[in-house]
mmCIF file of C-alpha atoms and ligand atoms in Angstrom:
data_model
loop_
_atom_site.group_PDB
_atom_site.id
_atom_site.type_symbol
_atom_site.label_atom_id
_atom_site.label_comp_id
_atom_site.label_asym_id
_atom_site.label_seq_id
_atom_site.Cartn_x
_atom_site.Cartn_y
_atom_site.Cartn_z
ATOM 1 C CA MET A 210 -16.951 13.109 -2.890
ATOM 2 C CA SER A 211 -15.132 11.570 -5.570
ATOM 3 C CA ASN A 212 -13.142 8.145 -5.377
ATOM 4 C CA ILE A 213 -9.693 7.591 -6.645
ATOM 5 C CA LEU A 214 -10.423 3.850 -6.962
ATOM 6 C CA SER A 215 -13.618 2.073 -7.662
ATOM 7 C CA ILE A 216 -13.692 -1.781 -7.879
ATOM 8 C CA SER A 217 -16.795 -3.577 -8.797
ATOM 9 C CA ASN A 218 -18.037 -7.136 -9.369
ATOM 10 C CA VAL A 219 -14.493 -8.437 -9.284
ATOM 11 C CA THR A 220 -14.004 -12.209 -9.362
ATOM 12 C CA VAL A 221 -10.741 -13.912 -9.382
ATOM 13 C CA LYS A 222 -10.477 -17.889 -9.785
ATOM 14 C CA PHE A 223 -7.330 -19.857 -9.616
ATOM 15 C CA GLY A 224 -8.488 -23.286 -10.858
ATOM 16 C CA GLY A 225 -11.348 -24.136 -8.774
ATOM 17 C CA LEU A 226 -10.616 -21.648 -6.034
ATOM 18 C CA VAL A 227 -12.434 -18.486 -5.816
ATOM 19 C CA ALA A 228 -10.016 -16.056 -4.534
ATOM 20 C CA LEU A 229 -12.182 -12.969 -4.949
ATOM 21 C CA ASN A 230 -15.975 -13.449 -5.243
ATOM 22 C CA ASN A 231 -17.806 -10.310 -6.710
ATOM 23 C CA PHE A 232 -15.508 -8.121 -4.701
ATOM 24 C CA HIS A 233 -16.205 -4.235 -4.493
ATOM 25 C CA ILE A 234 -14.487 -1.292 -2.827
ATOM 26 C CA ASN A 235 -14.276 2.497 -3.251
ATOM 27 C CA VAL A 236 -11.294 4.575 -2.052
ATOM 28 C CA ARG A 237 -12.010 8.133 -1.555
ATOM 29 C CA LYS A 238 -9.655 10.647 -2.953
ATOM 30 C CA GLY A 239 -7.061 11.749 -0.051
ATOM 31 C CA GLY A 240 -8.577 8.888 2.129
ATOM 32 C CA ILE A 241 -7.112 5.889 4.000
ATOM 33 C CA SER A 242 -8.955 2.698 3.517
ATOM 34 C CA GLY A 243 -8.205 -0.606 4.692
ATOM 35 C CA VAL A 244 -8.726 -4.286 3.718
ATOM 36 C CA ILE A 245 -8.664 -6.868 6.564
ATOM 37 C CA GLY A 246 -9.477 -10.545 6.749
ATOM 38 C CA PRO A 247 -7.995 -13.768 8.102
ATOM 39 C CA ASN A 248 -5.042 -15.471 6.272
ATOM 40 C CA GLY A 249 -5.897 -16.450 2.600
ATOM 41 C CA ALA A 250 -9.095 -14.235 2.559
ATOM 42 C CA GLY A 251 -7.971 -12.701 -0.743
ATOM 43 C CA LYS A 252 -6.420 -9.351 0.413
ATOM 44 C CA THR A 253 -3.170 -9.432 -1.596
ATOM 45 C CA THR A 254 -5.138 -10.696 -4.609
ATOM 46 C CA VAL A 255 -7.124 -7.212 -4.450
ATOM 47 C CA PHE A 256 -3.647 -5.449 -4.924
ATOM 48 C CA ASN A 257 -2.635 -7.893 -7.535
ATOM 49 C CA ILE A 258 -5.697 -7.118 -9.642
ATOM 50 C CA ILE A 259 -5.363 -3.543 -8.943
ATOM 51 C CA THR A 260 -1.681 -3.485 -10.381
ATOM 52 C CA GLY A 261 -2.425 -5.874 -13.282
ATOM 53 C CA VAL A 262 -0.426 -8.904 -11.985
ATOM 54 C CA TYR A 263 -3.735 -11.093 -12.152
ATOM 55 C CA LYS A 264 -6.568 -10.429 -14.664
ATOM 56 C CA PRO A 265 -10.008 -10.937 -13.028
ATOM 57 C CA PHE A 266 -12.329 -13.365 -14.445
ATOM 58 C CA SER A 267 -14.915 -10.679 -14.510
ATOM 59 C CA GLY A 268 -15.563 -7.248 -12.980
ATOM 60 C CA SER A 269 -14.062 -3.499 -13.329
ATOM 61 C CA VAL A 270 -11.149 -1.681 -11.628
ATOM 62 C CA LEU A 271 -11.278 2.223 -12.278
ATOM 63 C CA ILE A 272 -8.819 4.740 -11.371
ATOM 64 C CA GLU A 273 -10.523 7.875 -11.747
ATOM 65 C CA ASN A 274 -12.663 6.352 -14.263
ATOM 66 C CA ILE A 275 -9.904 4.725 -16.437
ATOM 67 C CA GLU A 276 -10.367 0.920 -16.613
ATOM 68 C CA LEU A 277 -7.343 -0.930 -15.394
ATOM 69 C CA VAL A 278 -8.629 -4.413 -16.344
ATOM 70 C CA GLY A 279 -6.634 -5.701 -19.400
ATOM 71 C CA GLN A 280 -3.982 -3.269 -19.047
ATOM 72 C CA PRO A 281 -0.353 -4.536 -18.610
ATOM 73 C CA THR A 282 1.338 -3.710 -15.143
ATOM 74 C CA HIS A 283 3.925 -1.436 -16.682
ATOM 75 C CA ASP A 284 1.147 0.728 -18.133
ATOM 76 C CA ILE A 285 -0.909 0.716 -14.699
ATOM 77 C CA ALA A 286 2.350 2.388 -13.067
ATOM 78 C CA HIS A 287 1.665 5.324 -15.456
ATOM 79 C CA TYR A 288 -1.606 6.160 -13.681
ATOM 80 C CA ARG A 289 0.390 6.713 -10.736
ATOM 81 C CA VAL A 290 -0.341 3.628 -8.674
ATOM 82 C CA SER A 291 2.300 2.471 -6.591
ATOM 83 C CA ARG A 292 2.648 -0.494 -4.107
ATOM 84 C CA THR A 293 4.742 -2.044 -1.415
ATOM 85 C CA PHE A 294 4.969 -5.838 -0.874
ATOM 86 C CA GLN A 295 4.334 -8.043 2.025
ATOM 87 C CA ASN A 296 7.719 -9.583 1.840
ATOM 88 C CA ILE A 297 10.135 -6.595 1.590
ATOM 89 C CA ARG A 298 11.521 -6.521 -1.968
ATOM 90 C CA LEU A 299 14.504 -4.097 -1.836
ATOM 91 C CA PHE A 300 17.613 -4.251 -4.096
ATOM 92 C CA ALA A 301 19.766 -6.117 -1.806
ATOM 93 C CA ASN A 302 23.272 -4.791 -3.373
ATOM 94 C CA MET A 303 22.167 -1.214 -3.411
ATOM 95 C CA SER A 304 22.414 1.555 -0.683
ATOM 96 C CA VAL A 305 19.409 3.124 0.762
ATOM 97 C CA SER A 306 19.707 6.223 -1.562
ATOM 98 C CA GLU A 307 20.092 4.128 -4.582
ATOM 99 C CA ASN A 308 16.964 2.051 -3.667
ATOM 100 C CA ILE A 309 14.967 5.278 -3.430
ATOM 101 C CA MET A 310 16.343 6.469 -6.752
ATOM 102 C CA ALA A 311 15.536 3.240 -8.348
ATOM 103 C CA GLY A 312 11.863 4.366 -7.941
ATOM 104 C CA ALA A 313 12.556 7.267 -10.321
ATOM 105 C CA SER A 314 13.325 4.774 -13.101
ATOM 106 C CA LEU A 315 10.024 2.957 -12.476
ATOM 107 C CA LYS A 316 8.185 6.153 -12.842
ATOM 108 C CA ARG A 317 8.944 7.309 -16.453
ATOM 109 C CA GLU A 318 11.044 4.782 -18.019
ATOM 110 C CA GLY A 319 11.177 6.597 -21.172
ATOM 111 C CA GLU A 320 12.107 9.884 -19.782
ATOM 112 C CA PHE A 321 14.788 8.236 -17.598
ATOM 113 C CA PHE A 322 16.636 6.482 -20.556
ATOM 114 C CA SER A 323 16.235 9.202 -23.051
ATOM 115 C CA SER A 324 17.937 11.545 -20.467
ATOM 116 C CA LEU A 325 21.202 9.395 -20.674
ATOM 117 C CA PHE A 326 21.450 10.655 -24.242
ATOM 118 C CA SER A 327 20.773 14.345 -23.533
ATOM 119 C CA PHE A 328 23.380 15.849 -21.516
ATOM 120 C CA PRO A 329 21.772 19.113 -20.214
ATOM 121 C CA LYS A 330 18.502 17.284 -19.731
ATOM 122 C CA ALA A 331 20.215 14.423 -18.152
ATOM 123 C CA ARG A 332 21.984 16.621 -15.571
ATOM 124 C CA LYS A 333 18.716 18.434 -14.816
ATOM 125 C CA ASN A 334 17.064 15.161 -14.331
ATOM 126 C CA GLU A 335 19.789 13.925 -12.223
ATOM 127 C CA LYS A 336 19.641 16.845 -10.087
ATOM 128 C CA GLN A 337 15.838 16.643 -9.763
ATOM 129 C CA ILE A 338 16.045 12.898 -8.833
ATOM 130 C CA ASN A 339 18.700 13.645 -6.112
ATOM 131 C CA GLU A 340 16.662 16.448 -4.663
ATOM 132 C CA LYS A 341 13.578 14.391 -4.465
ATOM 133 C CA MET A 342 15.606 11.345 -3.067
ATOM 134 C CA ASN A 343 16.942 13.656 -0.357
ATOM 135 C CA GLU A 344 13.523 14.958 0.493
ATOM 136 C CA LEU A 345 12.103 11.512 0.812
ATOM 137 C CA LEU A 346 14.850 10.323 3.023
ATOM 138 C CA ALA A 347 14.118 13.168 5.339
ATOM 139 C CA PHE A 348 10.366 12.714 5.180
ATOM 140 C CA CYS A 349 10.413 9.147 5.957
ATOM 141 C CA GLY A 350 13.123 9.523 8.662
ATOM 142 C CA LEU A 351 15.768 7.517 6.771
ATOM 143 C CA GLU A 352 18.628 10.380 6.500
ATOM 144 C CA LYS A 353 21.090 8.715 8.748
ATOM 145 C CA TYR A 354 20.946 5.373 6.726
ATOM 146 C CA LYS A 355 21.468 7.364 3.361
ATOM 147 C CA ASN A 356 24.594 5.418 2.335
ATOM 148 C CA HIS A 357 23.974 2.106 4.316
ATOM 149 C CA PRO A 358 23.437 -0.964 2.325
ATOM 150 C CA ALA A 359 19.668 -1.470 2.129
ATOM 151 C CA THR A 360 19.499 -4.784 3.772
ATOM 152 C CA SER A 361 21.602 -3.860 6.818
ATOM 153 C CA LEU A 362 18.702 -1.646 8.004
ATOM 154 C CA PRO A 363 16.710 -2.643 10.907
ATOM 155 C CA TYR A 364 13.426 -4.360 9.776
ATOM 156 C CA GLY A 365 11.090 -1.547 10.413
ATOM 157 C CA MET A 366 13.520 0.844 8.511
ATOM 158 C CA GLN A 367 13.590 -1.607 5.662
ATOM 159 C CA ARG A 368 9.653 -1.305 5.363
ATOM 160 C CA LYS A 369 9.899 2.469 5.434
ATOM 161 C CA LEU A 370 12.510 2.437 2.714
ATOM 162 C CA GLU A 371 10.080 0.439 0.622
ATOM 163 C CA ILE A 372 7.496 3.112 1.149
ATOM 164 C CA ALA A 373 10.109 5.841 0.274
ATOM 165 C CA ARG A 374 10.839 4.002 -2.974
ATOM 166 C CA ALA A 375 7.157 3.750 -3.757
ATOM 167 C CA LEU A 376 6.679 7.588 -3.040
ATOM 168 C CA MET A 377 9.544 8.270 -5.537
ATOM 169 C CA THR A 378 7.121 7.263 -8.347
ATOM 170 C CA ASP A 379 5.009 10.155 -7.264
ATOM 171 C CA PRO A 380 1.876 8.175 -6.792
ATOM 172 C CA LYS A 381 -1.532 9.417 -6.386
ATOM 173 C CA LEU A 382 -2.734 5.885 -4.975
ATOM 174 C CA LEU A 383 -0.375 4.076 -2.687
ATOM 175 C CA LEU A 384 -1.017 0.420 -1.768
ATOM 176 C CA LEU A 385 0.529 -0.729 1.441
ATOM 177 C CA ASP A 386 0.754 -4.655 1.863
ATOM 178 C CA GLU A 387 1.044 -5.276 5.521
ATOM 179 C CA PRO A 388 3.347 -2.281 6.156
ATOM 180 C CA ALA A 389 3.531 -2.927 10.015
ATOM 181 C CA ALA A 390 4.324 -6.630 9.826
ATOM 182 C CA GLY A 391 7.311 -7.397 11.915
ATOM 183 C CA MET A 392 7.396 -4.076 13.625
ATOM 184 C CA ASN A 393 7.895 -3.520 17.333
ATOM 185 C CA PRO A 394 5.315 -1.213 18.948
ATOM 186 C CA THR A 395 7.555 1.932 18.805
ATOM 187 C CA GLU A 396 8.149 1.412 15.050
ATOM 188 C CA LYS A 397 4.478 0.905 14.399
ATOM 189 C CA ILE A 398 3.647 4.349 15.997
ATOM 190 C CA ALA A 399 6.235 5.814 13.976
ATOM 191 C CA LEU A 400 4.862 4.200 10.816
ATOM 192 C CA GLN A 401 1.281 5.246 11.784
ATOM 193 C CA GLU A 402 2.501 8.932 11.783
ATOM 194 C CA LEU A 403 4.208 8.352 8.445
ATOM 195 C CA VAL A 404 1.198 7.191 6.763
ATOM 196 C CA LYS A 405 -0.761 10.042 8.009
ATOM 197 C CA LYS A 406 1.858 12.236 6.804
ATOM 198 C CA ILE A 407 1.648 10.655 3.437
ATOM 199 C CA SER A 408 -1.980 11.115 3.258
ATOM 200 C CA GLN A 409 -1.720 14.787 3.987
ATOM 201 C CA GLN A 410 0.263 15.178 0.768
ATOM 202 C CA ASP A 411 -2.946 14.408 -1.269
ATOM 203 C CA ILE A 412 -1.939 10.731 -1.785
ATOM 204 C CA SER A 413 -4.870 8.028 -1.285
ATOM 205 C CA ILE A 414 -3.959 5.051 0.490
ATOM 206 C CA LEU A 415 -5.221 1.377 0.549
ATOM 207 C CA LEU A 416 -3.834 -0.732 3.170
ATOM 208 C CA ILE A 417 -3.779 -4.382 4.096
ATOM 209 C CA GLU A 418 -2.906 -5.163 7.536
ATOM 210 C CA HIS A 419 -3.280 -7.837 10.306
ATOM 211 C CA ASP A 420 -2.597 -5.317 13.216
ATOM 212 C CA MET A 421 -5.956 -4.240 14.046
ATOM 213 C CA LYS A 422 -4.994 -1.280 16.241
ATOM 214 C CA PHE A 423 -2.927 0.047 13.338
ATOM 215 C CA VAL A 424 -5.936 -0.366 11.043
ATOM 216 C CA MET A 425 -8.366 1.032 13.282
ATOM 217 C CA ASN A 426 -6.336 4.236 14.246
ATOM 218 C CA LEU A 427 -5.570 4.967 10.636
ATOM 219 C CA CYS A 428 -8.575 4.086 8.397
ATOM 220 C CA GLU A 429 -11.593 6.001 7.648
ATOM 221 C CA HIS A 430 -13.111 2.996 5.992
ATOM 222 C CA ILE A 431 -12.532 -0.762 6.231
ATOM 223 C CA THR A 432 -13.547 -3.755 4.054
ATOM 224 C CA VAL A 433 -13.475 -7.183 5.639
ATOM 225 C CA LEU A 434 -12.888 -10.271 3.341
ATOM 226 C CA ASN A 435 -13.546 -13.837 4.406
ATOM 227 C CA TYR A 436 -13.016 -16.588 1.696
ATOM 228 C CA GLY A 437 -12.888 -13.981 -1.166
ATOM 229 C CA SER A 438 -16.209 -12.333 -0.169
ATOM 230 C CA VAL A 439 -16.813 -8.956 1.348
ATOM 231 C CA ILE A 440 -18.353 -9.830 4.722
ATOM 232 C CA ALA A 441 -18.586 -6.222 6.253
ATOM 233 C CA GLU A 442 -17.689 -2.739 5.245
ATOM 234 C CA GLY A 443 -17.875 0.679 7.169
ATOM 235 C CA ILE A 444 -16.182 2.753 9.675
ATOM 236 C CA PRO A 445 -13.772 1.149 12.194
ATOM 237 C CA LYS A 446 -16.285 1.414 15.152
ATOM 238 C CA ASP A 447 -18.910 -0.614 13.255
ATOM 239 C CA ILE A 448 -16.311 -3.076 11.946
ATOM 240 C CA GLN A 449 -15.312 -3.796 15.694
ATOM 241 C CA SER A 450 -18.584 -4.468 16.648
ATOM 242 C CA ASN A 451 -19.639 -6.556 13.634
ATOM 243 C CA HIS A 452 -20.846 -10.021 14.621
ATOM 244 C CA ASP A 453 -19.798 -11.528 11.131
ATOM 245 C CA VAL A 454 -16.490 -9.948 11.457
ATOM 246 C CA ILE A 455 -15.700 -11.362 15.072
ATOM 247 C CA GLU A 456 -16.894 -14.684 13.884
ATOM 248 C CA ALA A 457 -14.500 -14.867 10.890
ATOM 249 C CA TYR A 458 -11.491 -14.130 13.202
ATOM 250 C CA LEU A 459 -12.427 -16.523 15.782
ATOM 251 C CA GLY A 460 -10.007 -19.258 15.798
ATOM 252 C CA SER A 461 -7.495 -17.417 13.545
ATOM 253 C CA ASP A 462 -4.050 -16.598 14.228
ATOM 254 C CA VAL A 463 -4.895 -12.838 14.595
ATOM 255 C CA GLU A 464 -7.878 -13.612 16.983
ATOM 256 C CA ASP A 465 -6.080 -12.347 20.022
ATOM 257 C CA ASP A 466 -4.984 -8.970 18.596
ATOM 258 C CA PHE A 467 -8.459 -8.526 17.154
ATOM 259 C CA ILE A 468 -10.415 -9.180 20.136
ATOM 260 C CA GLU A 469 -8.094 -6.953 22.256
ATOM 261 C CA SER A 470 -8.651 -4.097 19.573
ATOM 262 C CA LEU A 471 -12.272 -4.513 20.483
ATOM 263 C CA GLU A 472 -11.769 -3.841 24.009
ATOM 264 C CA LYS A 473 -9.901 -0.615 23.516
ATOM 265 C CA GLU A 474 -11.154 2.798 22.417
ATOM 266 C CA THR A 475 -9.594 3.589 19.180
ATOM 267 C CA GLU A 476 -7.950 7.036 18.320
ATOM 268 C CA TYR A 477 -9.965 7.221 15.259
ATOM 269 C CA ALA A 478 -11.635 10.545 14.598
ATOM 270 C CA SER A 479 -13.419 11.533 11.579
ATOM 271 C CA ARG A 480 -11.542 13.239 8.960
HETATM 272 N N1 ATP B 747 -1.074 -17.404 -8.088
HETATM 273 C C1 ATP B 747 -1.901 -18.060 -7.193
HETATM 274 N N2 ATP B 747 -2.302 -19.338 -7.808
HETATM 275 C C2 ATP B 747 -3.127 -20.145 -6.981
HETATM 276 N N3 ATP B 747 -3.709 -19.782 -5.794
HETATM 277 C C3 ATP B 747 -3.462 -18.541 -5.334
HETATM 278 C C4 ATP B 747 -2.641 -17.649 -5.882
HETATM 279 N N4 ATP B 747 -2.587 -16.412 -5.390
HETATM 280 C C5 ATP B 747 -3.338 -16.528 -4.252
HETATM 281 N N5 ATP B 747 -3.911 -17.751 -4.304
HETATM 282 C C6 ATP B 747 -4.830 -18.338 -3.254
HETATM 283 O O1 ATP B 747 -6.031 -17.232 -3.371
HETATM 284 C C7 ATP B 747 -6.374 -17.095 -1.836
HETATM 285 C C8 ATP B 747 -6.194 -15.731 -1.500
HETATM 286 O O2 ATP B 747 -4.834 -15.537 -1.373
HETATM 287 P P1 ATP B 747 -4.337 -13.974 -0.992
HETATM 288 O O3 ATP B 747 -2.991 -14.121 -0.957
HETATM 289 O O4 ATP B 747 -4.880 -12.988 -1.771
HETATM 290 O O5 ATP B 747 -4.843 -13.938 0.654
HETATM 291 P P2 ATP B 747 -4.401 -13.026 1.690
HETATM 292 O O6 ATP B 747 -5.647 -12.564 2.378
HETATM 293 O O7 ATP B 747 -3.495 -11.856 1.246
HETATM 294 O O8 ATP B 747 -3.565 -14.010 2.706
HETATM 295 P P3 ATP B 747 -2.357 -13.498 3.834
HETATM 296 O O9 ATP B 747 -3.145 -12.846 4.943
HETATM 297 O O10 ATP B 747 -1.932 -14.904 4.301
HETATM 298 O O11 ATP B 747 -1.439 -12.826 2.969
HETATM 299 C C9 ATP B 747 -5.592 -18.135 -1.049
HETATM 300 O O12 ATP B 747 -6.357 -19.413 -0.926
HETATM 301 C C10 ATP B 747 -4.230 -18.496 -1.820
HETATM 302 O O13 ATP B 747 -3.744 -19.473 -1.618
#
């Protein structure tokens, strides 16, 4: 089975702090994988090395055999990698539809600007962008908010809007950084369904999440980080009973959630 993402031997240092130590992960094409770990374990740093925000001290990050290390962030977007952020980053002064359409300009900057100077092409592009925006509004359940200011949306909907904007770039790998953070249980279930639907569109997903039930229900493969090192990896069932993982979480602020998730059967089924 081929991988869309293969990271190997990646080490990231900030001065004396080793944020990632010989990190590795493979994400299967079409799969949903997760990275978990206590606060400060290095999870967001993984996303930042994939998207070129940080350059690793050593190691390799391959998207379908293309090396991303050393490439600038704007070039990496061309390999159809898109992400959302732990702290929502919507354009505050724009409507929901405008925020989604902004994703199109991130997609192919050159095409977007050249279209401004070519009237027939511009109209065609504008029509396509509008169609796609409307499709994504429906797909993400945001239709009724179309003309609302983005930041007036309930928190859970703002997170979905970030996902819709990321999907506008037509990604083949979507990186979701704590997508369920701040959501109530109903919103989390709706988000879980949305993530499954996205994965059914042949979009591979790598997610970081503190909500263990969310991770265990969605992910086919989980990598556990602690102090920058991989301490466990495997299917949810094995991760839940892994002694090192339980140890790492004891005393952390997500301990209760994690322990609770150990006690419950998950809905996970092999895909
Ligand atoms: N730009 C930076 N400069 C210095 N240290 C950094 C930088 N980015 C991250 N770190 C440090 O690297 C470590 C890993 O950070 P990272 O944000 O990847 O953790 P995380 O697992 O995502 O944490 P959380 O769950 O709290 O978001 C932390 O100790 C953090 O303080």
